[in-house]
CSV table of C-alpha atoms in Angstrom, one decimal:
chain,number,residue,atom,x,y,z
A,1,MET,CA,-74.1,24.0,46.1
A,2,SER,CA,-77.1,22.0,44.4
A,3,ARG,CA,-78.7,23.8,41.4
A,4,GLY,CA,-82.4,24.0,40.6
A,5,LYS,CA,-84.2,24.0,37.8
A,6,GLY,CA,-82.9,26.5,35.2
A,7,GLY,CA,-79.6,26.7,36.5
A,8,ARG,CA,-80.9,28.8,39.8
A,9,ALA,CA,-79.2,28.3,43.2
A,10,GLN,CA,-80.5,26.4,46.2
A,11,ALA,CA,-80.3,27.9,49.6
A,12,ALA,CA,-76.8,25.9,51.4
A,13,PRO,CA,-78.2,23.9,54.5
A,14,GLY,CA,-78.2,26.0,57.4
A,15,GLY,CA,-78.6,29.1,56.5
A,16,VAL,CA,-77.9,32.2,54.6
A,17,THR,CA,-74.3,31.8,52.9
A,18,GLY,CA,-75.4,29.9,49.9
A,19,ALA,CA,-78.6,31.7,49.3
A,20,ASP,CA,-77.2,35.0,48.3
A,21,ARG,CA,-75.8,33.5,45.0
A,22,SER,CA,-78.2,33.1,41.9
A,23,GLY,CA,-76.0,29.9,40.1
A,24,ASP,CA,-75.8,32.5,36.9
A,25,SER,CA,-73.2,31.3,34.5
A,26,TYR,CA,-72.0,35.2,34.6
A,27,LEU,CA,-73.5,37.5,37.4
A,28,PRO,CA,-74.1,35.1,40.1
A,29,GLY,CA,-74.3,37.7,43.6
A,30,HIS,CA,-77.1,39.3,41.7
A,31,GLY,CA,-79.9,36.9,42.5
A,32,ASN,CA,-80.9,34.9,45.4
A,33,GLY,CA,-81.5,30.8,46.2
A,34,GLY,CA,-83.8,29.4,48.8
A,35,TYR,CA,-87.5,30.8,47.8
A,36,ARG,CA,-89.1,31.5,44.6
A,37,VAL,CA,-91.2,35.1,44.5
A,38,THR,CA,-94.4,35.0,42.9
A,39,HIS,CA,-95.5,38.2,44.0
A,40,TYR,CA,-94.3,42.6,44.2
A,41,ASP,CA,-96.2,45.2,46.0
A,42,LEU,CA,-94.3,48.1,46.0
A,43,GLU,CA,-95.4,51.1,47.9
A,44,LEU,CA,-93.3,54.3,46.6
A,45,THR,CA,-93.2,58.0,47.7
A,46,CYS,CA,-90.7,59.5,45.2
A,47,ARG,CA,-90.0,63.5,45.3
A,48,PRO,CA,-88.1,64.6,41.5
A,49,SER,CA,-87.1,67.9,43.5
A,50,THR,CA,-84.3,66.2,45.8
A,51,GLY,CA,-84.4,62.8,44.6
A,52,ARG,CA,-85.5,61.2,47.7
A,53,LEU,CA,-87.4,57.8,47.3
A,54,SER,CA,-88.8,56.2,50.7
A,55,GLY,CA,-90.3,52.4,50.3
A,56,ARG,CA,-92.3,49.9,51.2
A,57,ALA,CA,-92.0,46.3,49.3
A,58,ARG,CA,-94.4,43.4,50.4
A,59,ILE,CA,-92.9,40.4,48.8
A,60,SER,CA,-94.3,37.1,48.5
A,61,ALA,CA,-92.9,34.4,48.2
A,62,VAL,CA,-92.5,30.3,48.5
A,63,ALA,CA,-89.4,28.5,50.3
A,64,GLU,CA,-87.6,26.3,48.5
A,65,PRO,CA,-86.4,23.4,50.7
A,66,GLY,CA,-82.4,22.9,51.3
A,67,ALA,CA,-80.4,20.1,49.6
A,68,ALA,CA,-81.0,17.8,52.0
A,69,GLY,CA,-85.0,19.0,52.8
A,70,GLU,CA,-84.4,21.2,55.5
A,71,PRO,CA,-86.7,24.6,56.2
A,72,LEU,CA,-85.2,27.7,55.3
A,73,SER,CA,-83.1,29.5,57.7
A,74,GLY,CA,-82.6,32.5,55.9
A,75,PHE,CA,-82.2,34.4,52.9
A,76,SER,CA,-81.6,37.3,50.8
A,77,LEU,CA,-82.7,39.8,48.5
A,78,ASP,CA,-80.7,42.3,46.4
A,79,LEU,CA,-80.9,46.0,47.8
A,80,GLY,CA,-79.3,49.0,47.0
A,81,ALA,CA,-77.2,51.7,49.2
A,82,PHE,CA,-80.9,52.7,51.1
A,83,ARG,CA,-81.1,52.7,54.8
A,84,VAL,CA,-83.5,49.9,56.0
A,85,ASP,CA,-86.0,50.8,58.6
A,86,GLY,CA,-87.7,47.7,59.4
A,87,VAL,CA,-88.2,43.9,58.2
A,88,LEU,CA,-90.8,41.7,58.7
A,89,VAL,CA,-91.1,38.0,57.7
A,90,ASP,CA,-94.9,36.9,57.6
A,91,GLY,CA,-96.4,40.3,59.9
A,92,VAL,CA,-93.3,39.3,62.8
A,93,ARG,CA,-90.1,40.7,63.3
A,94,ALA,CA,-87.3,39.0,61.7
A,95,ALA,CA,-84.8,38.0,64.0
A,96,ARG,CA,-82.0,39.5,62.8
A,97,TYR,CA,-80.8,41.5,59.1
A,98,THR,CA,-77.9,42.7,57.7
A,99,HIS,CA,-77.9,44.5,55.0
A,100,ARG,CA,-74.4,45.5,53.6
A,101,ALA,CA,-72.5,45.1,49.7
A,102,ASP,CA,-76.5,45.5,48.4
A,103,LYS,CA,-77.1,42.3,50.0
A,104,LEU,CA,-80.3,42.7,52.9
A,105,ARG,CA,-79.5,39.1,54.6
A,106,VAL,CA,-82.5,38.1,56.7
A,107,ARG,CA,-82.9,34.8,59.2
A,108,PRO,CA,-86.6,35.0,60.3
A,109,ALA,CA,-87.5,34.1,63.8
A,110,ARG,CA,-88.3,30.8,63.0
A,111,PRO,CA,-87.0,28.5,60.2
A,112,LEU,CA,-89.7,28.6,57.2
A,113,PRO,CA,-90.8,25.1,56.0
A,114,ALA,CA,-90.6,24.1,52.4
A,115,GLY,CA,-93.4,24.4,49.8
A,116,GLU,CA,-94.8,27.2,52.3
A,117,PRO,CA,-95.5,30.5,51.3
A,118,PHE,CA,-94.3,33.6,53.6
A,119,THR,CA,-93.9,37.5,53.0
A,120,VAL,CA,-91.0,39.5,53.9
A,121,GLU,CA,-91.9,43.4,54.0
A,122,VAL,CA,-89.1,46.0,53.6
A,123,ARG,CA,-89.4,49.9,54.7
A,124,TYR,CA,-86.2,51.6,53.5
A,125,VAL,CA,-85.5,55.2,52.6
A,126,GLY,CA,-83.2,57.4,50.9
A,127,VAL,CA,-81.4,58.6,47.4
A,128,PRO,CA,-81.3,55.7,45.1
A,129,ARG,CA,-78.2,55.7,43.3
A,130,PRO,CA,-77.8,53.7,40.2
A,131,VAL,CA,-75.7,50.3,40.1
A,132,LYS,CA,-72.0,51.1,39.1
A,133,THR,CA,-70.7,49.0,36.4
A,134,ARG,CA,-67.7,47.7,34.9
A,135,HIS,CA,-68.5,47.1,31.3
A,136,TRP,CA,-72.0,49.0,31.2
A,137,GLY,CA,-72.1,52.1,33.2
A,138,GLU,CA,-74.9,53.0,35.8
A,139,LEU,CA,-77.9,50.8,35.3
A,140,GLY,CA,-81.1,51.2,37.7
A,141,TRP,CA,-83.3,54.3,39.2
A,142,GLU,CA,-81.8,57.9,37.0
A,143,GLN,CA,-82.1,61.6,38.3
A,144,LEU,CA,-83.2,63.4,35.2
A,145,GLU,CA,-83.4,67.3,34.7
A,146,ASP,CA,-87.3,67.3,35.7
A,147,GLY,CA,-87.9,63.9,36.9
A,148,ALA,CA,-86.6,60.0,36.9
A,149,LEU,CA,-86.7,56.6,34.8
A,150,VAL,CA,-85.8,53.5,35.3
A,151,ALA,CA,-83.2,51.4,33.5
A,152,GLY,CA,-82.9,47.9,34.5
A,153,GLN,CA,-80.8,45.9,31.9
A,154,PRO,CA,-79.2,43.7,33.3
A,155,ILE,CA,-78.8,44.4,37.0
A,156,GLY,CA,-80.2,47.9,38.0
A,157,ALA,CA,-83.3,46.4,39.8
A,158,PRO,CA,-82.0,46.6,43.2
A,159,SER,CA,-81.3,50.3,42.7
A,160,TRP,CA,-84.7,51.0,43.7
A,161,PHE,CA,-85.9,47.8,45.1
A,162,PRO,CA,-85.2,44.8,47.2
A,163,CYS,CA,-85.5,41.9,44.9
A,164,ASP,CA,-84.5,38.2,43.5
A,165,ASP,CA,-82.4,40.1,41.0
A,166,HIS,CA,-82.1,37.0,38.0
A,167,PRO,CA,-83.9,37.3,34.7
A,168,ALA,CA,-85.6,34.0,35.3
A,169,ALA,CA,-86.7,35.0,39.0
A,170,LYS,CA,-90.3,36.2,37.1
A,171,ALA,CA,-93.3,37.4,39.6
A,172,SER,CA,-96.4,39.6,39.3
A,173,TYR,CA,-96.3,43.4,40.6
A,174,ARG,CA,-98.0,46.3,42.0
A,175,VAL,CA,-96.6,49.1,41.6
A,176,SER,CA,-97.8,52.5,43.5
A,177,VAL,CA,-96.4,55.7,43.1
A,178,THR,CA,-96.7,59.3,44.7
A,179,ALA,CA,-95.0,62.1,43.3
A,180,PRO,CA,-96.2,65.9,43.0
A,181,SER,CA,-99.0,66.4,41.2
A,182,PRO,CA,-97.6,68.0,38.0
A,183,TYR,CA,-95.8,65.5,37.5
A,184,THR,CA,-97.1,61.4,35.4
A,185,VAL,CA,-95.9,58.3,36.2
A,186,VAL,CA,-95.9,55.5,34.0
A,187,ALA,CA,-94.7,52.4,35.2
A,188,ALA,CA,-94.7,48.5,33.8
A,189,GLY,CA,-98.8,47.3,33.6
A,190,THR,CA,-102.2,48.4,33.3
A,191,LEU,CA,-102.8,52.0,35.4
A,192,ASP,CA,-105.2,50.6,38.1
A,193,SER,CA,-106.4,53.9,39.6
A,194,CYS,CA,-104.9,57.4,39.7
A,195,THR,CA,-105.7,59.5,43.1
A,196,VAL,CA,-105.3,63.5,43.7
A,197,SER,CA,-104.7,64.8,47.2
A,198,ALA,CA,-103.6,68.2,47.9
A,199,SER,CA,-100.6,68.5,46.3
A,200,THR,CA,-99.7,64.8,45.2
A,201,THR,CA,-101.2,61.8,42.7
A,202,THR,CA,-100.8,58.6,43.6
A,203,TRP,CA,-100.4,56.2,40.6
A,204,VAL,CA,-101.2,52.4,41.0
A,205,TYR,CA,-100.4,49.8,38.3
A,206,GLU,CA,-100.5,46.1,38.1
A,207,HIS,CA,-98.7,43.8,36.1
A,208,PRO,CA,-100.3,40.1,36.9
A,209,ALA,CA,-97.5,38.3,34.2
A,210,PRO,CA,-94.6,37.1,35.5
A,211,MET,CA,-92.0,39.7,35.0
A,212,SER,CA,-88.1,40.1,35.8
A,213,SER,CA,-86.7,42.4,38.2
A,214,TYR,CA,-84.6,44.3,36.2
A,215,LEU,CA,-87.8,44.3,33.2
A,216,ALA,CA,-89.7,46.5,36.2
A,217,THR,CA,-89.1,50.2,35.5
A,218,VAL,CA,-90.9,53.5,37.0
A,219,GLN,CA,-91.0,56.8,35.1
A,220,ILE,CA,-91.8,60.2,36.0
A,221,GLY,CA,-91.7,63.3,33.6
A,222,LEU,CA,-94.3,66.1,33.0
A,223,TYR,CA,-95.5,64.6,30.4
A,224,ASP,CA,-99.0,65.0,27.9
A,225,LEU,CA,-100.5,61.6,27.6
A,226,VAL,CA,-101.0,60.7,24.6
A,227,GLU,CA,-103.2,57.9,22.7
A,228,LEU,CA,-102.2,55.6,19.6
A,229,THR,CA,-104.7,52.9,19.6
A,230,ASP,CA,-106.2,52.4,16.3
A,231,PRO,CA,-108.6,49.0,16.5
A,232,ALA,CA,-108.9,48.9,12.8
A,233,VAL,CA,-105.1,48.1,12.8
A,234,SER,CA,-104.3,46.5,16.0
A,235,ALA,CA,-107.2,45.9,18.7
A,236,VAL,CA,-103.7,46.2,21.0
A,237,PRO,CA,-104.7,48.9,23.5
A,238,GLN,CA,-101.0,51.8,23.4
A,239,ARG,CA,-100.5,55.0,24.7
A,240,ALA,CA,-97.4,56.9,25.0
A,241,ALA,CA,-96.1,59.7,27.5
A,242,VAL,CA,-94.4,63.0,25.8
A,243,PRO,CA,-92.8,66.1,26.3
A,244,PRO,CA,-95.1,69.0,25.3
A,245,ARG,CA,-92.8,70.2,22.9
A,246,LEU,CA,-92.0,67.1,21.3
A,247,ARG,CA,-95.7,66.6,19.9
A,248,ASP,CA,-95.2,67.2,16.9
A,249,ARG,CA,-92.3,65.4,16.6
A,250,PHE,CA,-93.3,62.5,18.1
A,251,ASP,CA,-96.5,61.8,16.3
A,252,HIS,CA,-94.7,61.8,13.0
A,253,ASP,CA,-92.1,59.4,14.6
A,254,PHE,CA,-94.3,56.8,15.6
A,255,ALA,CA,-97.6,57.3,13.5
A,256,ARG,CA,-97.0,53.6,12.2
A,257,GLN,CA,-96.6,51.9,15.5
A,258,THR,CA,-100.2,50.6,15.3
A,259,ARG,CA,-99.0,49.1,12.1
A,260,MET,CA,-96.0,47.3,13.4
A,261,MET,CA,-97.7,45.7,16.3
A,262,ALA,CA,-100.4,44.3,13.6
A,263,ALA,CA,-97.2,42.9,11.1
A,264,PHE,CA,-95.2,41.5,14.6
A,265,GLN,CA,-98.4,39.5,15.8
A,266,ASP,CA,-98.8,38.2,12.2
A,267,LEU,CA,-94.9,36.9,12.2
A,268,PHE,CA,-94.3,36.2,16.5
A,269,GLY,CA,-97.9,35.7,17.2
A,270,PRO,CA,-100.2,37.5,19.7
A,271,TYR,CA,-99.1,40.4,21.7
A,272,PRO,CA,-98.2,39.0,25.2
A,273,PHE,CA,-99.6,41.3,27.3
A,274,ASP,CA,-102.6,43.6,27.9
A,275,GLU,CA,-101.1,46.5,26.6
A,276,TYR,CA,-98.4,48.5,25.3
A,277,ALA,CA,-96.5,52.4,26.6
A,278,VAL,CA,-94.1,54.3,25.1
A,279,VAL,CA,-92.4,56.9,27.2
A,280,VAL,CA,-89.9,60.0,25.3
A,281,THR,CA,-87.8,61.7,28.0
A,282,ASP,CA,-86.6,65.1,27.9
A,283,ASP,CA,-83.5,64.4,27.9
A,284,GLU,CA,-81.1,62.3,25.4
A,285,LEU,CA,-80.0,58.6,26.7
A,286,GLU,CA,-77.4,56.8,24.3
A,287,VAL,CA,-79.9,53.9,24.2
A,288,PRO,CA,-83.7,53.1,24.3
A,289,VAL,CA,-84.5,50.8,27.3
A,290,GLU,CA,-86.8,48.1,27.3
A,291,ALA,CA,-88.9,47.2,30.5
A,292,GLN,CA,-92.2,45.4,30.1
A,293,THR,CA,-95.1,46.6,28.5
A,294,LEU,CA,-93.7,49.9,27.7
A,295,SER,CA,-89.9,50.9,25.9
A,296,VAL,CA,-88.2,54.1,26.7
A,297,PHE,CA,-86.4,56.6,24.1
A,298,GLY,CA,-84.9,59.6,25.2
A,299,SER,CA,-85.4,63.1,23.1
A,300,ASN,CA,-82.2,62.4,20.2
A,301,HIS,CA,-84.5,59.2,19.3
A,302,VAL,CA,-87.5,61.6,18.4
A,303,ASP,CA,-86.1,63.8,15.0
A,304,GLY,CA,-89.8,64.4,13.4
A,305,GLN,CA,-88.6,61.8,10.3
A,306,ARG,CA,-88.6,58.8,11.3
A,307,GLY,CA,-84.6,58.4,12.0
A,308,CYS,CA,-85.0,55.9,14.5
A,309,GLU,CA,-87.9,53.8,13.4
A,310,ARG,CA,-85.5,50.9,13.6
A,311,LEU,CA,-85.3,51.0,17.6
A,312,VAL,CA,-89.0,51.8,17.9
A,313,ALA,CA,-89.2,47.8,16.2
A,314,HIS,CA,-86.4,46.7,17.7
A,315,GLU,CA,-88.1,47.7,21.6
A,316,LEU,CA,-91.0,46.2,20.3
A,317,ALA,CA,-90.4,42.9,19.6
A,318,HIS,CA,-88.7,43.0,22.8
A,319,GLN,CA,-92.1,42.1,23.7
A,320,TRP,CA,-92.7,38.8,22.8
A,321,PHE,CA,-88.8,38.0,23.1
A,322,GLY,CA,-86.6,39.1,26.0
A,323,ASN,CA,-89.8,40.1,28.3
A,324,SER,CA,-92.3,37.4,27.4
A,325,LEU,CA,-89.7,34.8,27.2
A,326,SER,CA,-87.1,35.7,29.5
A,327,LEU,CA,-83.1,34.5,29.7
A,328,ALA,CA,-82.9,31.2,31.9
A,329,ASP,CA,-79.3,32.3,32.4
A,330,TRP,CA,-77.4,35.4,30.8
A,331,ARG,CA,-75.4,33.6,28.7
A,332,HIS,CA,-78.5,33.0,26.6
A,333,ILE,CA,-78.4,37.1,25.7
A,334,TRP,CA,-78.5,36.7,22.1
A,335,LEU,CA,-82.4,34.8,22.7
A,336,ASN,CA,-82.7,38.9,23.3
A,337,GLU,CA,-80.9,41.0,21.3
A,338,GLY,CA,-80.1,38.8,18.1
A,339,PHE,CA,-84.2,38.4,17.8
A,340,ALA,CA,-85.2,41.9,18.2
A,341,LYS,CA,-82.5,42.9,15.4
A,342,TYR,CA,-84.1,40.8,12.8
A,343,ALA,CA,-87.4,42.6,14.0
A,344,GLU,CA,-86.0,45.8,12.7
A,345,TRP,CA,-84.7,44.0,9.3
A,346,LEU,CA,-88.7,42.4,9.2
A,347,TRP,CA,-90.1,45.9,9.7
A,348,SER,CA,-88.0,46.9,7.1
A,349,GLU,CA,-89.3,44.2,5.1
A,350,VAL,CA,-93.2,43.9,5.3
A,351,SER,CA,-93.1,48.5,5.9
A,352,GLY,CA,-91.6,48.5,2.1
A,353,GLY,CA,-87.9,49.1,3.1
A,354,ALA,CA,-85.3,47.0,2.0
A,355,PRO,CA,-85.8,43.2,2.3
A,356,ALA,CA,-84.1,41.2,5.4
A,357,ALA,CA,-81.6,39.8,2.8
A,358,VAL,CA,-80.2,42.9,1.3
A,359,HIS,CA,-80.0,43.8,5.8
A,360,ALA,CA,-77.9,40.4,6.2
A,361,ALA,CA,-75.7,40.8,3.6
A,362,ARG,CA,-74.7,44.1,4.2
A,363,PHE,CA,-74.5,43.4,8.3
A,364,ARG,CA,-72.4,40.2,7.0
A,365,ALA,CA,-70.1,42.2,5.0
A,366,ALA,CA,-69.3,44.8,7.8
A,367,MET,CA,-68.6,41.9,10.5
A,368,ALA,CA,-66.6,40.2,8.0
A,369,GLU,CA,-64.0,43.1,9.0
A,370,GLN,CA,-64.0,42.9,12.2
A,371,PRO,CA,-62.5,41.0,15.1
A,372,GLN,CA,-64.0,37.1,14.6
A,373,ASP,CA,-63.6,36.4,18.6
A,374,LEU,CA,-67.0,36.4,19.5
A,375,LEU,CA,-69.3,33.0,20.8
A,376,VAL,CA,-73.2,34.3,20.3
A,377,ALA,CA,-74.4,31.3,22.4
A,378,ASP,CA,-72.0,31.9,25.1
A,379,PRO,CA,-70.2,35.9,24.6
A,380,GLY,CA,-68.6,36.2,28.2
A,381,MET,CA,-70.5,38.7,31.1
A,382,PRO,CA,-68.0,41.5,29.5
A,383,ARG,CA,-69.8,40.8,26.0
A,384,MET,CA,-73.1,40.4,26.4
A,385,PHE,CA,-74.5,44.2,24.7
A,386,ASP,CA,-71.6,43.9,22.0
A,387,ASP,CA,-73.2,45.4,18.6
A,388,ARG,CA,-71.6,42.1,17.0
A,389,LEU,CA,-74.0,39.6,18.9
A,390,TYR,CA,-77.2,41.7,18.1
A,391,HIS,CA,-76.0,41.8,13.9
A,392,ARG,CA,-74.8,37.9,14.2
A,393,GLY,CA,-77.7,37.0,16.1
A,394,ALA,CA,-80.0,38.2,13.5
A,395,LEU,CA,-77.7,37.0,10.7
A,396,THR,CA,-78.4,33.7,12.9
A,397,LEU,CA,-81.7,33.7,12.4
A,398,HIS,CA,-81.8,35.1,8.4
A,399,ALA,CA,-79.5,31.9,7.9
A,400,LEU,CA,-81.6,29.6,9.3
A,401,ARG,CA,-84.3,31.5,7.6
A,402,THR,CA,-82.5,30.8,4.1
A,403,VAL,CA,-82.0,27.0,4.6
A,404,VAL,CA,-85.7,25.9,6.1
A,405,GLY,CA,-87.5,28.9,4.3
A,406,ASP,CA,-90.1,30.9,5.4
A,407,ASP,CA,-93.2,28.7,6.2
A,408,ALA,CA,-90.9,26.8,8.4
A,409,PHE,CA,-88.9,29.7,10.0
A,410,PHE,CA,-92.3,31.6,11.1
A,411,ALA,CA,-94.2,28.5,12.1
A,412,VAL,CA,-90.9,28.3,14.6
A,413,LEU,CA,-90.9,31.5,15.9
A,414,ARG,CA,-94.9,31.3,16.6
A,415,GLU,CA,-94.2,28.2,18.1
A,416,TRP,CA,-91.6,29.5,19.9
A,417,THR,CA,-93.4,32.3,21.6
A,418,ALA,CA,-96.8,30.6,22.1
A,419,THR,CA,-94.9,27.6,24.0
A,420,HIS,CA,-92.9,29.6,26.0
A,421,ARG,CA,-95.1,32.6,26.3
A,422,HIS,CA,-94.6,33.9,29.7
A,423,ALA,CA,-91.4,31.2,30.7
A,424,THR,CA,-88.1,31.2,30.6
A,425,VAL,CA,-85.9,30.3,27.5
A,426,THR,CA,-82.5,28.6,27.2
A,427,THR,CA,-80.0,28.4,23.7
A,428,GLU,CA,-80.9,24.7,23.1
A,429,GLU,CA,-84.6,24.9,23.6
A,430,PHE,CA,-84.8,27.0,20.2
A,431,THR,CA,-82.2,25.1,18.0
A,432,ALA,CA,-84.4,21.8,19.1
A,433,LEU,CA,-87.7,23.4,17.9
A,434,ALA,CA,-86.2,24.8,15.1
A,435,GLN,CA,-84.8,21.4,14.4
A,436,ARG,CA,-88.5,19.6,14.8
A,437,HIS,CA,-89.7,21.8,12.3
A,438,THR,CA,-87.9,20.9,8.8
A,439,ALA,CA,-86.0,17.7,8.1
A,440,GLN,CA,-82.6,19.3,6.6
A,441,PRO,CA,-80.3,18.9,9.9
A,442,LEU,CA,-79.3,21.8,11.0
A,443,ASP,CA,-76.3,20.6,13.5
A,444,ALA,CA,-73.9,22.3,11.4
A,445,LEU,CA,-76.0,25.9,10.9
A,446,PHE,CA,-76.4,26.4,14.5
A,447,THR,CA,-72.8,25.2,15.4
A,448,ALA,CA,-71.4,27.9,12.5
A,449,TRP,CA,-73.3,30.6,13.8
A,450,LEU,CA,-73.6,29.8,17.4
A,451,ARG,CA,-70.7,28.2,18.8
A,452,THR,CA,-68.0,29.1,16.6
A,453,PRO,CA,-65.7,32.6,16.4
A,454,ARG,CA,-65.2,32.3,13.1
A,455,LEU,CA,-67.8,34.5,10.7
A,456,PRO,CA,-69.4,31.6,8.4
A,457,GLU,CA,-70.5,32.8,5.2
A,458,LEU,CA,-74.6,33.0,4.5
A,459,PRO,CA,-76.3,30.0,2.8
A,460,GLY,CA,-77.1,30.5,-1.0
A,461,GLY,CA,-73.3,33.1,-0.6
A,462,GLY,CA,-70.7,30.6,-2.0
A,463,GLY,CA,-69.5,29.7,0.9
A,464,PRO,CA,-70.2,27.0,3.6
A,465,VAL,CA,-73.1,27.3,6.2
């Protein structure tokens, strides 16, 4: 199997077999080769009382050449345990398709010429089942006490729509959701229309910026819609969907989010999307959920005392690090989580709390008591979301900041987000960019912090870098 740009697998000659793997280092069975999706148009009807979801996905894509330049004779999509009622390719019924083991394999009536656009339409129905994983529990579409949420990271997207489920496979989206009228629907993107019929409301969201499948989301609940925008602080439109009973606590806990947005724009560069939304569910969640242009918090994250404000900062920072800048391969996960963790410390610093250096020293001391067996730049699939990766990734950034100084460090961050806006990134690209901003050699620093299990001392701490 040949490998394309960013590590994505290309379709194997003559058929589908080689096309249903992404070539990802950690999760090769999620994602597909042989084509590039450019746009998803999803029309969904949801019944929260039963959990039933019916959908029509119209996917626009471009065929990629096989190893010998031959046309695409077959392709696959990731899709969970739904009943598939029909598949069309370019408006014509596919000659053959199969759906098993969460792969929808399609063979069109005629091979698709390399470089040519095509469409595939899938109609499906069922009760969404979360993707069960050994290391991260159940992912994707989750039925709530009264509504639903989607928590897709890293492989939960197929629980609710057919897709090329790899972070490097970014596309634009249109998502239409019809639900009973008492419910509010929030999805990634900007609300384009809201049409009320006798008993249902159809919510249509448009998201023209490229988005990874795991960052697409739908949130359904009995929510109040809250306007958070403060043009005097930040011009970025901000909104929220909140259960009425939590409104007072929410108003207090998220009162500084607009200031946070302005601070992060100063530190990281312009906000990369058209708006930002927050959803607070009426259910408790173990951790907040990141999606593109919005973040989801549980009722337990709203205490009326800003006890979880660091998580507000963490999820907002992901809009730059993880969403606009997406991973070329899951082994680079520290570029998402280490950066978002460091954003927590930066917000503490700029908002009058403890400086980042205090947080760094405390977490470095705590991590010295933990096992020294993690490679930040290649943690292995089971440890993608290990707390140590978050903290050591943040410590790596603080070590870099200490060595090169604030001016160079924040210039690196702003160039990083500008150069790779709406694209994919790797660890090697970041370390190379950082080196261009200083005359000091950084190889030893990055080797120690990213590619060596033993925890280094912080620069200036009396030990090796």
